mmCIF file of C-alpha atoms in Angstrom:
data_model
loop_
_atom_site.group_PDB
_atom_site.id
_atom_site.type_symbol
_atom_site.label_atom_id
_atom_site.label_comp_id
_atom_site.label_asym_id
_atom_site.label_seq_id
_atom_site.Cartn_x
_atom_site.Cartn_y
_atom_site.Cartn_z
ATOM 1 C CA MET A 19 -51.838 23.794 9.088
ATOM 2 C CA THR A 20 -49.413 25.047 6.440
ATOM 3 C CA GLY A 21 -47.834 28.434 7.124
ATOM 4 C CA LYS A 22 -48.391 28.408 10.892
ATOM 5 C CA ALA A 23 -45.680 28.973 13.478
ATOM 6 C CA PRO A 24 -43.996 25.956 15.110
ATOM 7 C CA LEU A 25 -46.080 24.313 17.823
ATOM 8 C CA THR A 26 -45.051 23.793 21.419
ATOM 9 C CA ALA A 27 -45.168 20.284 22.870
ATOM 10 C CA GLU A 28 -48.301 21.262 24.807
ATOM 11 C CA GLU A 29 -50.063 22.522 21.663
ATOM 12 C CA ALA A 30 -49.146 19.444 19.611
ATOM 13 C CA ALA A 31 -50.237 17.081 22.394
ATOM 14 C CA GLN A 32 -53.563 18.905 22.654
ATOM 15 C CA ILE A 33 -54.193 18.559 18.905
ATOM 16 C CA LEU A 34 -53.338 14.841 19.011
ATOM 17 C CA LYS A 35 -55.398 14.364 22.203
ATOM 18 C CA ILE A 36 -52.454 12.651 23.909
ATOM 19 C CA SER A 37 -50.297 13.388 26.936
ATOM 20 C CA LYS A 38 -47.021 15.276 26.637
ATOM 21 C CA TYR A 39 -45.260 12.085 27.724
ATOM 22 C CA THR A 40 -46.751 10.182 24.773
ATOM 23 C CA LEU A 41 -45.767 13.030 22.458
ATOM 24 C CA TYR A 42 -42.174 12.878 23.698
ATOM 25 C CA GLU A 43 -42.200 9.120 23.063
ATOM 26 C CA LEU A 44 -43.342 9.702 19.449
ATOM 27 C CA VAL A 45 -40.502 12.189 18.973
ATOM 28 C CA LYS A 46 -37.992 9.902 20.684
ATOM 29 C CA ARG A 47 -38.860 7.023 18.344
ATOM 30 C CA GLY A 48 -38.608 9.228 15.275
ATOM 31 C CA LYS A 49 -42.327 8.963 14.493
ATOM 32 C CA LEU A 50 -42.876 12.714 14.763
ATOM 33 C CA PRO A 51 -40.139 15.123 13.606
ATOM 34 C CA ALA A 52 -39.268 17.872 16.085
ATOM 35 C CA GLN A 53 -36.578 20.443 16.770
ATOM 36 C CA LYS A 54 -35.045 21.768 19.943
ATOM 37 C CA ILE A 55 -34.981 25.549 20.153
ATOM 38 C CA GLY A 56 -32.957 26.312 23.236
ATOM 39 C CA ARG A 57 -34.373 23.942 25.827
ATOM 40 C CA GLN A 58 -37.828 23.845 24.270
ATOM 41 C CA LEU A 59 -39.248 21.281 21.846
ATOM 42 C CA ARG A 60 -40.970 22.621 18.726
ATOM 43 C CA ILE A 61 -43.058 20.658 16.218
ATOM 44 C CA ASP A 62 -43.563 21.790 12.641
ATOM 45 C CA PRO A 63 -47.316 22.006 11.829
ATOM 46 C CA ASP A 64 -46.732 20.328 8.441
ATOM 47 C CA SER A 65 -45.098 17.352 10.179
ATOM 48 C CA LEU A 66 -48.050 17.095 12.556
ATOM 49 C CA ASP A 67 -50.416 17.278 9.590
ATOM 50 C CA ARG A 68 -48.577 14.409 7.856
ATOM 51 C CA TYR A 69 -48.713 12.353 11.047
ATOM 52 C CA LEU A 70 -52.477 12.859 11.328
ATOM 53 C CA ARG A 71 -52.930 11.866 7.687
ATOM 54 C CA GLY A 72 -50.994 8.651 8.237
ATOM 55 C CA ASN A 73 -47.869 9.692 6.292
ATOM 56 C CA PRO A 74 -45.283 10.366 9.011
ATOM 57 C CA GLN A 75 -41.649 11.007 8.199
ATOM 58 C CA GLU A 76 -39.354 8.582 10.013
ATOM 59 C CA THR A 77 -36.534 10.557 11.601
ATOM 60 C CA ARG A 78 -33.815 10.091 14.160
ATOM 61 C CA PRO A 79 -33.656 13.247 16.257
ATOM 62 C CA ILE A 80 -30.291 14.302 17.637
ATOM 63 C CA GLY A 81 -29.644 12.882 21.066
ATOM 64 C CA THR A 82 -32.203 10.089 20.862
ATOM 65 C CA SER A 83 -31.889 6.392 20.155
ATOM 66 C CA SER A 84 -33.354 4.646 17.159
ATOM 67 C CA ALA A 85 -35.584 1.587 17.377
ATOM 68 C CA LYS A 86 -32.541 -0.526 16.499
ATOM 69 C CA ASP A 87 -30.807 0.772 19.608
ATOM 70 C CA GLU A 88 -33.807 0.005 21.830
ATOM 71 C CA PHE A 89 -34.635 -3.552 20.735
ATOM 72 C CA PRO A 90 -32.487 -6.591 19.876
ATOM 73 C CA ALA A 91 -32.051 -7.478 16.213
ATOM 74 C CA SER A 92 -34.109 -10.669 16.579
ATOM 75 C CA VAL A 93 -37.107 -8.594 17.621
ATOM 76 C CA LEU A 94 -36.628 -6.025 14.864
ATOM 77 C CA GLN A 95 -37.240 -8.586 12.121
ATOM 78 C CA GLY A 96 -40.873 -8.179 13.129
ATOM 79 C CA LEU A 97 -43.850 -8.528 10.835
ATOM 80 C CA ARG A 98 -45.150 -6.468 7.927
ATOM 81 C CA PHE A 99 -48.694 -5.097 8.015
ATOM 82 C CA ILE A 100 -50.425 -3.717 4.928
ATOM 83 C CA GLY A 101 -54.097 -2.849 4.821
ATOM 84 C CA SER A 102 -56.806 -0.536 6.001
ATOM 85 C CA HIS A 103 -56.257 2.165 8.592
ATOM 86 C CA ASP A 104 -57.780 2.203 12.050
ATOM 87 C CA PRO A 105 -56.597 3.924 15.234
ATOM 88 C CA ILE A 106 -56.912 0.586 17.054
ATOM 89 C CA LEU A 107 -54.280 -0.902 14.741
ATOM 90 C CA GLU A 108 -51.948 1.891 15.856
ATOM 91 C CA LEU A 109 -52.841 1.045 19.457
ATOM 92 C CA LEU A 110 -52.003 -2.619 18.827
ATOM 93 C CA ILE A 111 -48.602 -1.634 17.429
ATOM 94 C CA GLU A 112 -47.843 0.313 20.612
ATOM 95 C CA PHE A 113 -48.917 -2.618 22.802
ATOM 96 C CA LEU A 114 -46.654 -4.966 20.838
ATOM 97 C CA LYS A 115 -43.674 -2.641 21.255
ATOM 98 C CA HIS A 116 -44.122 -2.729 25.022
ATOM 99 C CA SER A 117 -45.136 -6.367 25.438
ATOM 100 C CA ALA A 118 -43.055 -8.882 27.403
ATOM 101 C CA VAL A 119 -41.368 -9.883 24.139
ATOM 102 C CA PRO A 120 -41.408 -6.679 22.031
ATOM 103 C CA ILE A 121 -42.471 -7.070 18.421
ATOM 104 C CA SER A 122 -41.936 -4.574 15.626
ATOM 105 C CA LEU A 123 -44.972 -4.411 13.326
ATOM 106 C CA SER A 124 -44.235 -2.154 10.350
ATOM 107 C CA SER A 125 -47.392 -0.682 8.857
ATOM 108 C CA SER A 126 -48.556 0.702 5.525
ATOM 109 C CA PHE A 127 -52.125 1.985 5.285
ATOM 110 C CA THR A 128 -52.945 1.397 1.625
ATOM 111 C CA GLY A 129 -56.461 -0.043 1.944
ATOM 112 C CA SER A 130 -58.113 -3.423 2.460
ATOM 113 C CA MET A 131 -57.817 -4.678 -1.125
ATOM 114 C CA GLU A 132 -54.149 -3.699 -1.374
ATOM 115 C CA GLY A 133 -53.544 -5.525 1.887
ATOM 116 C CA LEU A 134 -54.937 -8.807 0.544
ATOM 117 C CA ILE A 135 -53.026 -8.409 -2.727
ATOM 118 C CA ALA A 136 -49.809 -7.759 -0.771
ATOM 119 C CA LEU A 137 -50.500 -10.908 1.250
ATOM 120 C CA TYR A 138 -50.918 -12.897 -1.974
ATOM 121 C CA LYS A 139 -47.618 -11.510 -3.312
ATOM 122 C CA ARG A 140 -45.905 -12.258 0.030
ATOM 123 C CA LYS A 141 -45.151 -8.566 0.456
ATOM 124 C CA ALA A 142 -47.059 -8.545 3.749
ATOM 125 C CA ASP A 143 -47.368 -10.928 6.678
ATOM 126 C CA ILE A 144 -50.668 -9.512 7.931
ATOM 127 C CA ALA A 145 -53.467 -7.682 6.108
ATOM 128 C CA GLY A 146 -56.098 -5.509 7.785
ATOM 129 C CA VAL A 147 -59.493 -5.657 6.076
ATOM 130 C CA HIS A 148 -63.112 -4.529 6.418
ATOM 131 C CA LEU A 149 -64.704 -5.454 3.101
ATOM 132 C CA TRP A 150 -68.479 -5.787 2.819
ATOM 133 C CA ASP A 151 -69.798 -8.114 0.114
ATOM 134 C CA ASP A 152 -73.271 -7.116 -1.096
ATOM 135 C CA LYS A 153 -74.087 -10.504 -2.618
ATOM 136 C CA THR A 154 -73.368 -12.660 0.427
ATOM 137 C CA GLU A 155 -73.955 -9.901 2.999
ATOM 138 C CA GLU A 156 -70.773 -11.013 4.697
ATOM 139 C CA TYR A 157 -67.568 -9.279 5.718
ATOM 140 C CA ASN A 158 -64.122 -10.110 4.339
ATOM 141 C CA LEU A 159 -64.319 -13.870 3.676
ATOM 142 C CA PRO A 160 -65.668 -13.635 0.079
ATOM 143 C CA PHE A 161 -62.825 -11.265 -0.856
ATOM 144 C CA ILE A 162 -60.231 -13.415 0.914
ATOM 145 C CA GLN A 163 -61.412 -16.536 -0.916
ATOM 146 C CA TYR A 164 -61.320 -14.686 -4.247
ATOM 147 C CA ILE A 165 -57.846 -13.155 -3.865
ATOM 148 C CA LEU A 166 -56.235 -16.014 -1.903
ATOM 149 C CA PRO A 167 -57.902 -19.159 -3.309
ATOM 150 C CA GLY A 168 -56.622 -22.365 -1.771
ATOM 151 C CA GLU A 169 -54.197 -20.548 0.524
ATOM 152 C CA PRO A 170 -53.936 -21.586 4.191
ATOM 153 C CA ILE A 171 -55.217 -18.502 5.994
ATOM 154 C CA THR A 172 -56.315 -17.420 9.444
ATOM 155 C CA VAL A 173 -58.733 -14.561 10.063
ATOM 156 C CA VAL A 174 -58.897 -13.019 13.539
ATOM 157 C CA ASN A 175 -61.046 -10.101 14.601
ATOM 158 C CA LEU A 176 -59.273 -6.899 15.604
ATOM 159 C CA VAL A 177 -62.392 -4.950 16.510
ATOM 160 C CA GLN A 178 -65.960 -4.144 15.552
ATOM 161 C CA ARG A 179 -66.548 -0.467 14.937
ATOM 162 C CA VAL A 180 -68.954 2.245 13.872
ATOM 163 C CA GLN A 181 -68.371 4.359 10.783
ATOM 164 C CA GLY A 182 -70.291 7.488 9.945
ATOM 165 C CA TRP A 183 -70.224 11.113 8.933
ATOM 166 C CA ILE A 184 -67.291 13.129 10.273
ATOM 167 C CA VAL A 185 -68.556 16.711 10.173
ATOM 168 C CA GLN A 186 -67.852 20.254 11.281
ATOM 169 C CA PRO A 187 -68.791 21.077 14.900
ATOM 170 C CA GLY A 188 -72.543 21.498 15.153
ATOM 171 C CA ASN A 189 -73.052 19.583 11.884
ATOM 172 C CA PRO A 190 -74.179 22.707 9.974
ATOM 173 C CA LEU A 191 -75.258 20.716 6.888
ATOM 174 C CA LYS A 192 -77.189 18.191 9.020
ATOM 175 C CA LEU A 193 -75.433 15.193 7.481
ATOM 176 C CA GLN A 194 -77.093 12.117 9.000
ATOM 177 C CA THR A 195 -77.739 9.439 6.355
ATOM 178 C CA TRP A 196 -76.231 7.985 3.173
ATOM 179 C CA GLU A 197 -78.719 10.035 1.168
ATOM 180 C CA ASP A 198 -77.021 13.224 2.370
ATOM 181 C CA ILE A 199 -74.035 12.434 0.130
ATOM 182 C CA ALA A 200 -75.968 14.136 -2.664
ATOM 183 C CA LYS A 201 -76.853 17.217 -0.601
ATOM 184 C CA ARG A 202 -76.330 20.471 -2.487
ATOM 185 C CA GLY A 203 -73.370 22.510 -1.249
ATOM 186 C CA LEU A 204 -71.589 19.590 0.426
ATOM 187 C CA ARG A 205 -67.802 19.578 0.020
ATOM 188 C CA PHE A 206 -66.871 15.928 0.445
ATOM 189 C CA VAL A 207 -63.516 14.281 1.171
ATOM 190 C CA ASN A 208 -63.153 10.643 0.113
ATOM 191 C CA ARG A 209 -61.018 7.653 1.069
ATOM 192 C CA GLN A 210 -58.611 6.114 -1.428
ATOM 193 C CA LYS A 211 -59.561 3.478 -4.002
ATOM 194 C CA GLY A 212 -59.389 -0.039 -2.578
ATOM 195 C CA SER A 213 -60.196 0.974 0.988
ATOM 196 C CA GLY A 214 -63.150 -0.735 2.633
ATOM 197 C CA THR A 215 -64.765 2.623 3.344
ATOM 198 C CA ARG A 216 -64.502 3.639 -0.321
ATOM 199 C CA LEU A 217 -65.948 0.308 -1.483
ATOM 200 C CA ARG A 218 -68.882 0.712 0.903
ATOM 201 C CA LEU A 219 -69.558 4.222 -0.397
ATOM 202 C CA ASP A 220 -69.282 3.189 -4.047
ATOM 203 C CA SER A 221 -71.653 0.289 -3.400
ATOM 204 C CA TYR A 222 -74.245 2.715 -2.064
ATOM 205 C CA LEU A 223 -73.789 5.078 -5.014
ATOM 206 C CA ARG A 224 -74.325 2.240 -7.506
ATOM 207 C CA SER A 225 -77.430 0.954 -5.761
ATOM 208 C CA SER A 226 -78.874 4.464 -5.537
ATOM 209 C CA GLY A 227 -78.002 5.513 -9.080
ATOM 210 C CA ILE A 228 -75.936 8.484 -7.883
ATOM 211 C CA SER A 229 -73.085 9.520 -10.159
ATOM 212 C CA PRO A 230 -69.745 10.231 -8.426
ATOM 213 C CA ALA A 231 -69.470 13.251 -10.722
ATOM 214 C CA ALA A 232 -72.388 14.802 -8.834
ATOM 215 C CA ILE A 233 -70.409 14.827 -5.567
ATOM 216 C CA GLU A 234 -68.070 17.763 -5.052
ATOM 217 C CA GLY A 235 -64.800 16.402 -3.667
ATOM 218 C CA TYR A 236 -65.377 12.758 -4.599
ATOM 219 C CA GLU A 237 -61.983 12.717 -6.323
ATOM 220 C CA ILE A 238 -60.176 14.126 -3.245
ATOM 221 C CA GLU A 239 -58.698 11.109 -1.438
ATOM 222 C CA GLU A 240 -57.125 10.479 1.952
ATOM 223 C CA SER A 241 -55.487 7.232 3.058
ATOM 224 C CA THR A 242 -56.527 7.376 6.726
ATOM 225 C CA HIS A 243 -59.489 8.370 8.874
ATOM 226 C CA PHE A 244 -57.330 11.055 10.457
ATOM 227 C CA GLY A 245 -56.540 12.430 7.012
ATOM 228 C CA VAL A 246 -60.270 12.833 6.363
ATOM 229 C CA ALA A 247 -60.807 14.448 9.763
ATOM 230 C CA CYS A 248 -57.822 16.744 9.255
ATOM 231 C CA ARG A 249 -59.225 18.170 6.013
ATOM 232 C CA ILE A 250 -62.566 18.816 7.693
ATOM 233 C CA ALA A 251 -60.948 20.411 10.753
ATOM 234 C CA ASN A 252 -58.913 22.666 8.449
ATOM 235 C CA GLY A 253 -62.083 23.816 6.670
ATOM 236 C CA GLU A 254 -61.130 22.149 3.377
ATOM 237 C CA ALA A 255 -64.238 19.930 3.428
ATOM 238 C CA ASP A 256 -67.621 19.748 5.141
ATOM 239 C CA GLY A 257 -67.835 16.013 5.648
ATOM 240 C CA GLY A 258 -66.425 12.561 4.992
ATOM 241 C CA ILE A 259 -66.911 8.968 6.088
ATOM 242 C CA GLY A 260 -64.751 7.637 8.919
ATOM 243 C CA VAL A 261 -64.533 6.348 12.477
ATOM 244 C CA GLN A 262 -65.703 8.233 15.543
ATOM 245 C CA ALA A 263 -62.260 8.232 17.171
ATOM 246 C CA ALA A 264 -60.876 10.395 14.347
ATOM 247 C CA ALA A 265 -63.720 12.889 14.727
ATOM 248 C CA ILE A 266 -63.208 13.159 18.481
ATOM 249 C CA ARG A 267 -59.435 13.595 18.182
ATOM 250 C CA MET A 268 -59.903 16.564 15.851
ATOM 251 C CA GLY A 269 -62.741 18.164 17.836
ATOM 252 C CA LEU A 270 -65.362 17.353 15.201
ATOM 253 C CA ASP A 271 -68.888 15.943 15.362
ATOM 254 C CA PHE A 272 -69.969 12.476 14.276
ATOM 255 C CA ALA A 273 -73.184 10.926 12.928
ATOM 256 C CA PRO A 274 -73.178 7.082 12.831
ATOM 257 C CA LEU A 275 -74.021 5.270 9.581
ATOM 258 C CA PHE A 276 -73.127 1.575 9.934
ATOM 259 C CA HIS A 277 -71.387 -1.056 12.051
ATOM 260 C CA GLU A 278 -68.647 -3.212 10.557
ATOM 261 C CA ARG A 279 -66.044 -5.840 11.363
ATOM 262 C CA TYR A 280 -62.326 -5.167 11.005
ATOM 263 C CA ASP A 281 -60.260 -8.369 10.736
ATOM 264 C CA LEU A 282 -56.589 -9.297 10.541
ATOM 265 C CA VAL A 283 -55.667 -11.885 7.896
ATOM 266 C CA CYS A 284 -52.458 -13.906 7.748
ATOM 267 C CA LEU A 285 -51.105 -16.956 5.949
ATOM 268 C CA GLY A 286 -50.289 -20.337 7.466
ATOM 269 C CA GLU A 287 -46.559 -19.735 7.764
ATOM 270 C CA THR A 288 -47.197 -16.604 9.825
ATOM 271 C CA THR A 289 -49.673 -18.288 12.178
ATOM 272 C CA ARG A 290 -46.961 -20.743 13.204
ATOM 273 C CA SER A 291 -44.587 -17.959 14.253
ATOM 274 C CA PRO A 292 -44.060 -16.895 17.892
ATOM 275 C CA GLU A 293 -44.713 -13.305 16.778
ATOM 276 C CA TRP A 294 -48.270 -14.188 15.715
ATOM 277 C CA GLN A 295 -48.887 -15.991 18.994
ATOM 278 C CA GLN A 296 -47.766 -12.864 20.826
ATOM 279 C CA ILE A 297 -50.193 -10.780 18.761
ATOM 280 C CA LEU A 298 -53.049 -13.115 19.708
ATOM 281 C CA SER A 299 -52.021 -12.866 23.351
ATOM 282 C CA VAL A 300 -52.152 -9.060 23.234
ATOM 283 C CA LEU A 301 -55.485 -9.036 21.362
ATOM 284 C CA ARG A 302 -57.033 -11.242 24.042
ATOM 285 C CA SER A 303 -55.579 -9.380 27.017
ATOM 286 C CA PRO A 304 -57.860 -7.391 29.372
ATOM 287 C CA ALA A 305 -55.453 -4.437 29.171
ATOM 288 C CA PHE A 306 -55.847 -4.183 25.394
ATOM 289 C CA HIS A 307 -59.631 -4.564 25.588
ATOM 290 C CA ASN A 308 -59.833 -1.821 28.209
ATOM 291 C CA ALA A 309 -57.679 0.490 26.092
ATOM 292 C CA VAL A 310 -59.912 -0.095 23.051
ATOM 293 C CA ARG A 311 -63.117 0.461 25.009
ATOM 294 C CA SER A 312 -61.768 3.777 26.295
ATOM 295 C CA GLN A 313 -62.213 5.103 22.752
ATOM 296 C CA ALA A 314 -65.661 5.805 21.352
ATOM 297 C CA GLY A 315 -67.229 3.700 18.620
ATOM 298 C CA TYR A 316 -65.616 0.301 19.256
ATOM 299 C CA ASP A 317 -66.857 -3.124 20.370
ATOM 300 C CA THR A 318 -64.370 -5.737 21.645
ATOM 301 C CA SER A 319 -66.809 -8.651 22.015
ATOM 302 C CA LEU A 320 -65.088 -10.484 19.118
ATOM 303 C CA THR A 321 -61.572 -9.059 19.501
ATOM 304 C CA GLY A 322 -59.008 -11.871 19.332
ATOM 305 C CA THR A 323 -61.580 -14.397 18.093
ATOM 306 C CA ILE A 324 -60.616 -16.645 15.179
ATOM 307 C CA MET A 325 -63.276 -15.938 12.536
ATOM 308 C CA SER A 326 -62.017 -18.430 9.962
ATOM 309 C CA PHE A 327 -59.032 -20.646 9.217
ATOM 310 C CA ALA A 328 -58.052 -23.071 6.498
#
């Protein structure tokens, strides 16, 4: 998007696949930088690009209130989330902001492994993980037990989802299976080290004897699914692995590869907090389930279910 003229509110909303009202809310809360030119709102394409990649700049536009003005201080203490990216996590954050007792959930999308490590170091209250263990053929629990041995933890399902190839419209390279990662001429875009998606890819490469050096773009990393989709939409890559919602938002095609479970993990002290109980209430609400099901590639049959506790 670099070098393009400023976008109108209508253009930015169309790219994000959201209403103008939602766009104005993002600007109002300082999540998306914008300028007023006369009476018109203009959004810098680079700022929109950063937002799509999961690296927004927090701002306080002139004439708008900050989050501290909108919510009482007791609410703003909130909880800290570190872990893997998913659009449904962003949806959960919005639901919590507008719940009966608003909760601020700060987020950092650094990957599943980093989320568990941050939990161990008490730098996070909640971790978001989707880590597949080849040996046990189980999601998340083996990694949790390894990184947080003996810790009192609760694991609750956020969502089950489909991951697959995010590709250019029409899928010109016919990317359909894991084997296509080695296809000649493919320009790949990867996820960052420590993300569940990256671990799943690297597991396949090891089992298939494929060297990462043979994949053009393997070293190019993005921290979110939208970052992957953004590079493909901009013509910087032909394909990458991610969720269907990111492909749809950017007007791209999608070829499913595997189903997986995305869980939220927290320690005992957090589970006893009223904030955590509010999160469980939102996760189990029909309104949240309906909002999740309105997006392609998600299954809410386990959403809000306690998967493990100790």
